[in-house]
mmCIF file of C-alpha atoms and ligand atoms in Angstrom:
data_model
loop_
_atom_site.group_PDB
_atom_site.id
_atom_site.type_symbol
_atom_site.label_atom_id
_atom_site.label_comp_id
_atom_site.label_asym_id
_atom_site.label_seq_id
_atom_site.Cartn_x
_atom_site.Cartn_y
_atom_site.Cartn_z
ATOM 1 C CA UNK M 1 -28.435 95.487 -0.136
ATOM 2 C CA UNK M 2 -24.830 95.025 1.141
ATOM 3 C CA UNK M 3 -24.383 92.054 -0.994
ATOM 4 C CA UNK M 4 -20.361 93.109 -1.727
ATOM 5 C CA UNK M 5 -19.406 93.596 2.526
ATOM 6 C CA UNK M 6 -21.167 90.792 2.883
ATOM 7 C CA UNK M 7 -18.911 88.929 0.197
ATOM 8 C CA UNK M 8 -16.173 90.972 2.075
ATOM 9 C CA UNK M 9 -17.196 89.783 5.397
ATOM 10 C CA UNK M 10 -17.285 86.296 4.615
ATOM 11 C CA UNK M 11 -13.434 86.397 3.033
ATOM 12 C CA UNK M 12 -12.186 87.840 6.282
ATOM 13 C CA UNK M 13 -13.513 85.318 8.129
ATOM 14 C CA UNK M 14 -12.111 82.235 5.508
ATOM 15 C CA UNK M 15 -8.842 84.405 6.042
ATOM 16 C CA UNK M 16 -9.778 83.901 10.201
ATOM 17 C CA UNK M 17 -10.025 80.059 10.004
ATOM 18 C CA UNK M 18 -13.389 79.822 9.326
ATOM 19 C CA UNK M 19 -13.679 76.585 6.995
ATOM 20 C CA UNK M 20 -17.130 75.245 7.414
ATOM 21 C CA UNK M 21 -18.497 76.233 4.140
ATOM 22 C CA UNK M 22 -22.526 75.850 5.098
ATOM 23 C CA UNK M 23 -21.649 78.543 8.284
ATOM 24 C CA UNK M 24 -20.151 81.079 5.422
ATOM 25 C CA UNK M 25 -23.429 80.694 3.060
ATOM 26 C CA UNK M 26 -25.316 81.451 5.999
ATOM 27 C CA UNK M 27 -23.363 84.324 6.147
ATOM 28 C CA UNK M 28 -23.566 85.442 3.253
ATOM 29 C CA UNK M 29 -27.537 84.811 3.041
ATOM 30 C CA UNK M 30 -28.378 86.343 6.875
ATOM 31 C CA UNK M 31 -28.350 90.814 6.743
ATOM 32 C CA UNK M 32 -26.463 91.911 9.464
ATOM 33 C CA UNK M 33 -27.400 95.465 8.825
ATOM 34 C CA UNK M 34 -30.872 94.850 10.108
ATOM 35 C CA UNK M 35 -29.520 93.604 13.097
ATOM 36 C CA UNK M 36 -27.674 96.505 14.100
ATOM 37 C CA UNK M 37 -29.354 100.411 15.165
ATOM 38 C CA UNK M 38 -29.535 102.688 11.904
ATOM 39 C CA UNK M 39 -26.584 104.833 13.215
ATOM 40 C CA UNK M 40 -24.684 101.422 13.247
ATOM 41 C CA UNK M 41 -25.292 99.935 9.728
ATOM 42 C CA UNK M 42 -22.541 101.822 7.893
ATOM 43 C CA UNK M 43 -20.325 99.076 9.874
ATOM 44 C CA UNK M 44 -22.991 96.070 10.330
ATOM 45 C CA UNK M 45 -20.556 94.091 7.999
ATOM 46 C CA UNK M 46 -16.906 95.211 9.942
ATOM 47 C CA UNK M 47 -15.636 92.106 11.912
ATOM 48 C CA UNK M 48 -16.338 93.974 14.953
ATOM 49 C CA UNK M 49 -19.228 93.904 17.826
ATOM 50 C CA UNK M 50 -21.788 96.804 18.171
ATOM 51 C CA UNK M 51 -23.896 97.945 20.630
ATOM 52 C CA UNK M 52 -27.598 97.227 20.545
ATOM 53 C CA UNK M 53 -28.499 99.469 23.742
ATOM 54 C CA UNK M 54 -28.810 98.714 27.544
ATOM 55 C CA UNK M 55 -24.965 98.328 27.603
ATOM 56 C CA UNK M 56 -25.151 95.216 25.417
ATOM 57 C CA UNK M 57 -24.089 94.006 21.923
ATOM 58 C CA UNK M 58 -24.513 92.304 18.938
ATOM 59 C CA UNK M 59 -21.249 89.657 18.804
ATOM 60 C CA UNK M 60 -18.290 89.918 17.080
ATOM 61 C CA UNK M 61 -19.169 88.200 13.755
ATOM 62 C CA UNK M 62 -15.827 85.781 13.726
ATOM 63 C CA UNK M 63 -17.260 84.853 17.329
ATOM 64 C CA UNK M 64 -20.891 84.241 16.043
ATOM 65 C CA UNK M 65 -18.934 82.120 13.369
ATOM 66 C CA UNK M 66 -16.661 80.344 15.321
ATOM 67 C CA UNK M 67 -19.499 79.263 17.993
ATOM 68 C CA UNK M 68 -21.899 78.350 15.403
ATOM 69 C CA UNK M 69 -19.204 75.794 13.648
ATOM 70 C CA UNK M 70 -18.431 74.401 16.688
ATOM 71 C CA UNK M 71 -22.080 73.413 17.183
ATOM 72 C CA UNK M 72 -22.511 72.596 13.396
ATOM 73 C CA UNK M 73 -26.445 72.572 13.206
ATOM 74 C CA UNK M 74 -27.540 70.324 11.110
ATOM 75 C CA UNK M 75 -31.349 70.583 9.482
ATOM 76 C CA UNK M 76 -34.084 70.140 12.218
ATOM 77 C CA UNK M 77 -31.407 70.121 15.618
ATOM 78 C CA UNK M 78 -32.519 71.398 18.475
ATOM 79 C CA UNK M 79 -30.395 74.267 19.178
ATOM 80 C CA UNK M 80 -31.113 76.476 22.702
ATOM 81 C CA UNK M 81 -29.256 80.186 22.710
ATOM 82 C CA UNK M 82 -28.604 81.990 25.296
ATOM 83 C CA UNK M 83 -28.379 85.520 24.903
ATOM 84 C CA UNK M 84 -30.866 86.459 22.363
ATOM 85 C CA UNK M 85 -29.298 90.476 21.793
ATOM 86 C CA UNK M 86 -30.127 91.356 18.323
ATOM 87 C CA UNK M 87 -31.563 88.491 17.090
ATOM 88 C CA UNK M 88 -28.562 87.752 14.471
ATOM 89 C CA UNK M 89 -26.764 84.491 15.914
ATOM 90 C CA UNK M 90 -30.287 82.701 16.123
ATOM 91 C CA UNK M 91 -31.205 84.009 12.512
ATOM 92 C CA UNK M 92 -27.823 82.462 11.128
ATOM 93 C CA UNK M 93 -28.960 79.322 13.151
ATOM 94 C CA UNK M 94 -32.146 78.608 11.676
ATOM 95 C CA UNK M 95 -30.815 79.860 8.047
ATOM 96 C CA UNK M 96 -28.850 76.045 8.689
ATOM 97 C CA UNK M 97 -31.887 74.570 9.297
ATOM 98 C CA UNK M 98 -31.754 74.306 13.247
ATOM 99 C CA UNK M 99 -34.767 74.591 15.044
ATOM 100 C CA UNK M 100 -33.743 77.244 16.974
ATOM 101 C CA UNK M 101 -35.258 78.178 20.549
ATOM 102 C CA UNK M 102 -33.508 81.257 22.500
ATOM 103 C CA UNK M 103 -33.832 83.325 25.752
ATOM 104 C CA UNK M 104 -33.504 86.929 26.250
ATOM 105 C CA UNK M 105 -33.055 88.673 29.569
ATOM 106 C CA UNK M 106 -33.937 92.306 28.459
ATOM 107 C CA UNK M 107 -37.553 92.639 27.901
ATOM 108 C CA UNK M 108 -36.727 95.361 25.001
ATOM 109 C CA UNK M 109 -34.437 93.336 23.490
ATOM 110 C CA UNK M 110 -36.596 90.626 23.043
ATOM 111 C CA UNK M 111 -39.311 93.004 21.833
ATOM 112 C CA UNK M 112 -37.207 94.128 19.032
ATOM 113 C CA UNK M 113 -35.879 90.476 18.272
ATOM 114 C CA UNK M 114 -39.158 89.311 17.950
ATOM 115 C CA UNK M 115 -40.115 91.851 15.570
ATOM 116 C CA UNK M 116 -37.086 91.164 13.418
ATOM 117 C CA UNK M 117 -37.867 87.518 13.512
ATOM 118 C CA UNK M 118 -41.623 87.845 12.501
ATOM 119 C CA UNK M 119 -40.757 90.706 9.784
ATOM 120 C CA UNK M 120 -38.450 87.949 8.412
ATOM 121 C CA UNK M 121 -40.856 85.536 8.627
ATOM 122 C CA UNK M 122 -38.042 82.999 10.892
ATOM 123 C CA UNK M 123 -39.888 80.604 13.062
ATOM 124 C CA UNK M 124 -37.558 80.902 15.950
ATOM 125 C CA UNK M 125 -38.924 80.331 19.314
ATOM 126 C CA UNK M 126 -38.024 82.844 21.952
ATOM 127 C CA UNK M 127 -38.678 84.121 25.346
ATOM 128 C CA UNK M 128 -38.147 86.139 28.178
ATOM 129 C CA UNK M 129 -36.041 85.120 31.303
ATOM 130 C CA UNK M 130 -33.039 83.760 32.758
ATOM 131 C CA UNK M 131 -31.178 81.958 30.478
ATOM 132 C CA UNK M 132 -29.049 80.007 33.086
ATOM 133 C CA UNK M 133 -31.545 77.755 34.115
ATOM 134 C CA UNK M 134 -32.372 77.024 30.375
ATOM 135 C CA UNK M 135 -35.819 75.838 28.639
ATOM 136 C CA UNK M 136 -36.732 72.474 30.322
ATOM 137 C CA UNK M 137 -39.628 71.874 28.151
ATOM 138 C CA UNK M 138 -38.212 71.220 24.685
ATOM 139 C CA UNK M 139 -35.001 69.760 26.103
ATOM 140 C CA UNK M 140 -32.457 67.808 25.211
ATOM 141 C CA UNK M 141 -31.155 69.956 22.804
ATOM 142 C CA UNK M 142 -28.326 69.006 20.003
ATOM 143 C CA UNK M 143 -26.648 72.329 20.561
ATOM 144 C CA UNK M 144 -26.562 75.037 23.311
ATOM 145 C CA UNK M 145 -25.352 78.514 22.812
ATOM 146 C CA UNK M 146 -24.237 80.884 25.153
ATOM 147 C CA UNK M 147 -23.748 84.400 24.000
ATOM 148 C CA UNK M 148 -22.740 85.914 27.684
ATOM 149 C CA UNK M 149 -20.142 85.109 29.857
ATOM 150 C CA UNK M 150 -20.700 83.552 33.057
ATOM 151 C CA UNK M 151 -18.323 82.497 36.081
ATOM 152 C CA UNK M 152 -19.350 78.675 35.843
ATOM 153 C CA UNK M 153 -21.012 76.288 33.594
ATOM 154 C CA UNK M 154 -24.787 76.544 34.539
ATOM 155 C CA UNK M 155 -25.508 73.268 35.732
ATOM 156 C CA UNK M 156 -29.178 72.688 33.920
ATOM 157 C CA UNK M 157 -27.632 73.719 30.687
ATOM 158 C CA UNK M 158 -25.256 70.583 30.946
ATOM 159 C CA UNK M 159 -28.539 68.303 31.697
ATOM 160 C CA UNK M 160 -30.864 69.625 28.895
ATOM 161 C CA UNK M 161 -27.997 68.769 26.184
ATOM 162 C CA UNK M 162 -28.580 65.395 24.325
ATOM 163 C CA UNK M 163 -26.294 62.829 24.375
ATOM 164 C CA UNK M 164 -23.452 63.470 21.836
ATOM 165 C CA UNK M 165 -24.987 67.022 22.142
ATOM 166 C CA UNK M 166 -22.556 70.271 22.003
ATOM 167 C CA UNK M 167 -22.438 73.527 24.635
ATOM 168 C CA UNK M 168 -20.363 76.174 23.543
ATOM 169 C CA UNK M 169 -20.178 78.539 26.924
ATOM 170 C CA UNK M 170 -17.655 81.344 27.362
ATOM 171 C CA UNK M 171 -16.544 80.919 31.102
ATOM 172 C CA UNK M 172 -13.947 83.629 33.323
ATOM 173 C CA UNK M 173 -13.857 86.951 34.971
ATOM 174 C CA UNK M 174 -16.080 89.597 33.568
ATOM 175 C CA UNK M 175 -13.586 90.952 31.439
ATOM 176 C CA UNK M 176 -12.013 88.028 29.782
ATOM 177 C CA UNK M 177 -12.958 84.257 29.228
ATOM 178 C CA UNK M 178 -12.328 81.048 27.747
ATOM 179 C CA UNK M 179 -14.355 79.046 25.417
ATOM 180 C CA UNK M 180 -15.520 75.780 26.498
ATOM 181 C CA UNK M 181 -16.570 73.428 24.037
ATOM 182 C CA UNK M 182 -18.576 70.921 25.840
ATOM 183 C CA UNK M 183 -20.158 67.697 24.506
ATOM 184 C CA UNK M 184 -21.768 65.204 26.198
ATOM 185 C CA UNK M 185 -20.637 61.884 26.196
ATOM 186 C CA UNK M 186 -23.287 60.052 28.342
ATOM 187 C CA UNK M 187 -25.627 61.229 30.864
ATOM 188 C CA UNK M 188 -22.639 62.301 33.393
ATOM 189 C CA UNK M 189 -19.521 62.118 31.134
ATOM 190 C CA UNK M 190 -18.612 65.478 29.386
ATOM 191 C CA UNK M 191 -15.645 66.146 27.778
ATOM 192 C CA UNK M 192 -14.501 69.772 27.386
ATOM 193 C CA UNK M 193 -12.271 71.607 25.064
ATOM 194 C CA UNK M 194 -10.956 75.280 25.777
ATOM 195 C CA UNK M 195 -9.954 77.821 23.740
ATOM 196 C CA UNK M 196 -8.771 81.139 25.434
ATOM 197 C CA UNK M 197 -9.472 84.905 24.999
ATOM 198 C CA UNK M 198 -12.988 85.807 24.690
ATOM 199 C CA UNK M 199 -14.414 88.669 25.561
ATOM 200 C CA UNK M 200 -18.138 88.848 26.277
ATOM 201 C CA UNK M 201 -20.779 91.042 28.195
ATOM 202 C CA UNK M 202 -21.554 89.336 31.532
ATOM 203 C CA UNK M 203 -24.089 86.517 31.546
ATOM 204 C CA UNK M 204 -26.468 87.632 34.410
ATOM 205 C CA UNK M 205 -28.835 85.124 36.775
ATOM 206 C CA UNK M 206 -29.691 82.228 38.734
ATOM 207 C CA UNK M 207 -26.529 80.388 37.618
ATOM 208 C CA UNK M 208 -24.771 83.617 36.246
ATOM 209 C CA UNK M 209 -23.137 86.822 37.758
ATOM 210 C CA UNK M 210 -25.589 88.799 40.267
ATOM 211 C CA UNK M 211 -26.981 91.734 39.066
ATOM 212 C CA UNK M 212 -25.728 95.078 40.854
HETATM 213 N N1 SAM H 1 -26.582 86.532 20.341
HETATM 214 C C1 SAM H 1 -26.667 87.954 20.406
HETATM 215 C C2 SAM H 1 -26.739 88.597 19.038
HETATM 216 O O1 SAM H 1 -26.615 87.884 18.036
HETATM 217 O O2 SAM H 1 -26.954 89.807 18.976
HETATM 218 C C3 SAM H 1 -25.536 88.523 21.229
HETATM 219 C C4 SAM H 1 -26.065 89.220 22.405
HETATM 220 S S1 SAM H 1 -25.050 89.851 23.651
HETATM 221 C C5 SAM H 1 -23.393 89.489 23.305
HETATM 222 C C6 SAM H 1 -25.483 88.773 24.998
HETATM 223 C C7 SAM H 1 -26.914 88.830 25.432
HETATM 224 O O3 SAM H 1 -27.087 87.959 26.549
HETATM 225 C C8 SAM H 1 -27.392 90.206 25.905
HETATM 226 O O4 SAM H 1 -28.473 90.613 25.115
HETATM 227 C C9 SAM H 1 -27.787 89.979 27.361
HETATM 228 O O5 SAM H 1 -28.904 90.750 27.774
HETATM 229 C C10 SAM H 1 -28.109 88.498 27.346
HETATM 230 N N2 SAM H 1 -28.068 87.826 28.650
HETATM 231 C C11 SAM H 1 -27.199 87.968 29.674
HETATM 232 N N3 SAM H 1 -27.514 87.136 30.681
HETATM 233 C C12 SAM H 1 -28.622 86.436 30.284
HETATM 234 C C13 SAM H 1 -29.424 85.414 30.865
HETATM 235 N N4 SAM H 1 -29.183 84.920 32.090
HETATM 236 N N5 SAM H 1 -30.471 84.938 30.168
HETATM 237 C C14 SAM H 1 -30.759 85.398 28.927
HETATM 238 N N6 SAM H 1 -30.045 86.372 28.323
HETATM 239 C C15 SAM H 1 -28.979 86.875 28.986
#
């Protein structure tokens, strides 16, 4: 089903700068549309983001690209996300072969990912709880996603990264932020790359913004 938007989808975002030609098969491979609520799925495969319910969404899909080539999982990585939503950026992560672990604040929305995941059969490991202070126990991890935008870099997300490891965490005001591209040099050297003028839903917790 949607094989053509998703053909569609995946020229718009070559046309975007999206070169990385394993991130577009897994784009053409992963169904957005089951991602997204049923009054949504007439525009799962628009470049746009969508709301998923309790005032959150499912990411822009140039945004879900653009993170995921920047962390270019290769087979059997450890990659950590932050954010879990809809379930869609982990699903494109393990179609690459990552083995994918990811945290969900929302107890509903973790419900509902975890019901995708198992209907799909993806082995993707997930949980429950503040993201900010990460998941110690399978750490370091070769990638780190954050899909929520915080006001600093959470400082145990730096720590469980391995060594010539990648963080990709959008950091700013809650209405606009910059992407830092983080990788890990040695054990306290990072170097960081930014790229301006993301927009995400607030990443809330320890190391986050406080909830109202
Ligand atoms: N990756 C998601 C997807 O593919 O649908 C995008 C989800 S949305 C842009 C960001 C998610 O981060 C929301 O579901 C929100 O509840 C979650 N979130 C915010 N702060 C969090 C935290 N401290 N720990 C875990 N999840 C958090």
């Amino acid at each position: 089903m949607y094989e053509t938007e998703r053909k569609e989808l995946v020229e718009i975002l070559r046309s975007k700068g999206i070169s990385n030609q394993r991130v577009l098969d897994a784009f053409l491979k992963v169904e957005r549309h089951l991602f997204v609520p049923d009054i949504m799925k007439q525009h799962a495969y628009k470049d746009v983001a969508l709301p998923i319910g309790l005032g959150q969404t499912i990411s822009q899909p140039y945004t879900v690209a653009y993170m995921t080539q920047e962390i270019d999982p290769q087979p059997k990585q450890k990659i950590l996300e932050i954010g879990t939503g809809s379930g869609y950026q982990a699903a494109i992560l393990y179609e690459l072969g990552g083995r994918v672990f990811s945290i969900e604040r929302h107890n509903d929305l973790y419900n509902s990912a975890m019901k995708m995941f198992d209907k799909l059969n993806l082995k993707i490991a997930a949980r429950c709880s503040d993201g900010t202070i990460g998941w110690d126990e399978f750490s370091p991890y070769d990638g780190i996603i954050v899909t929520a935008g915080g006001p600093t870099v959470p400082i145990n997300l730096k720590k469980q990264l391995s060594v010539g490891g990648r963080l990709v965490i959008p950091v700013g005001d809650k209405q606009v932020q910059t992407l830092q591209i983080i990788t890990k040099i040695s054990e306290d050297e990072f170097q960081t790359n930014e790229v301006p003028y993301f927009a995400f839903v607030p990443l809330i917790g320890k190391e986050g913004w406080k909830e109202k």
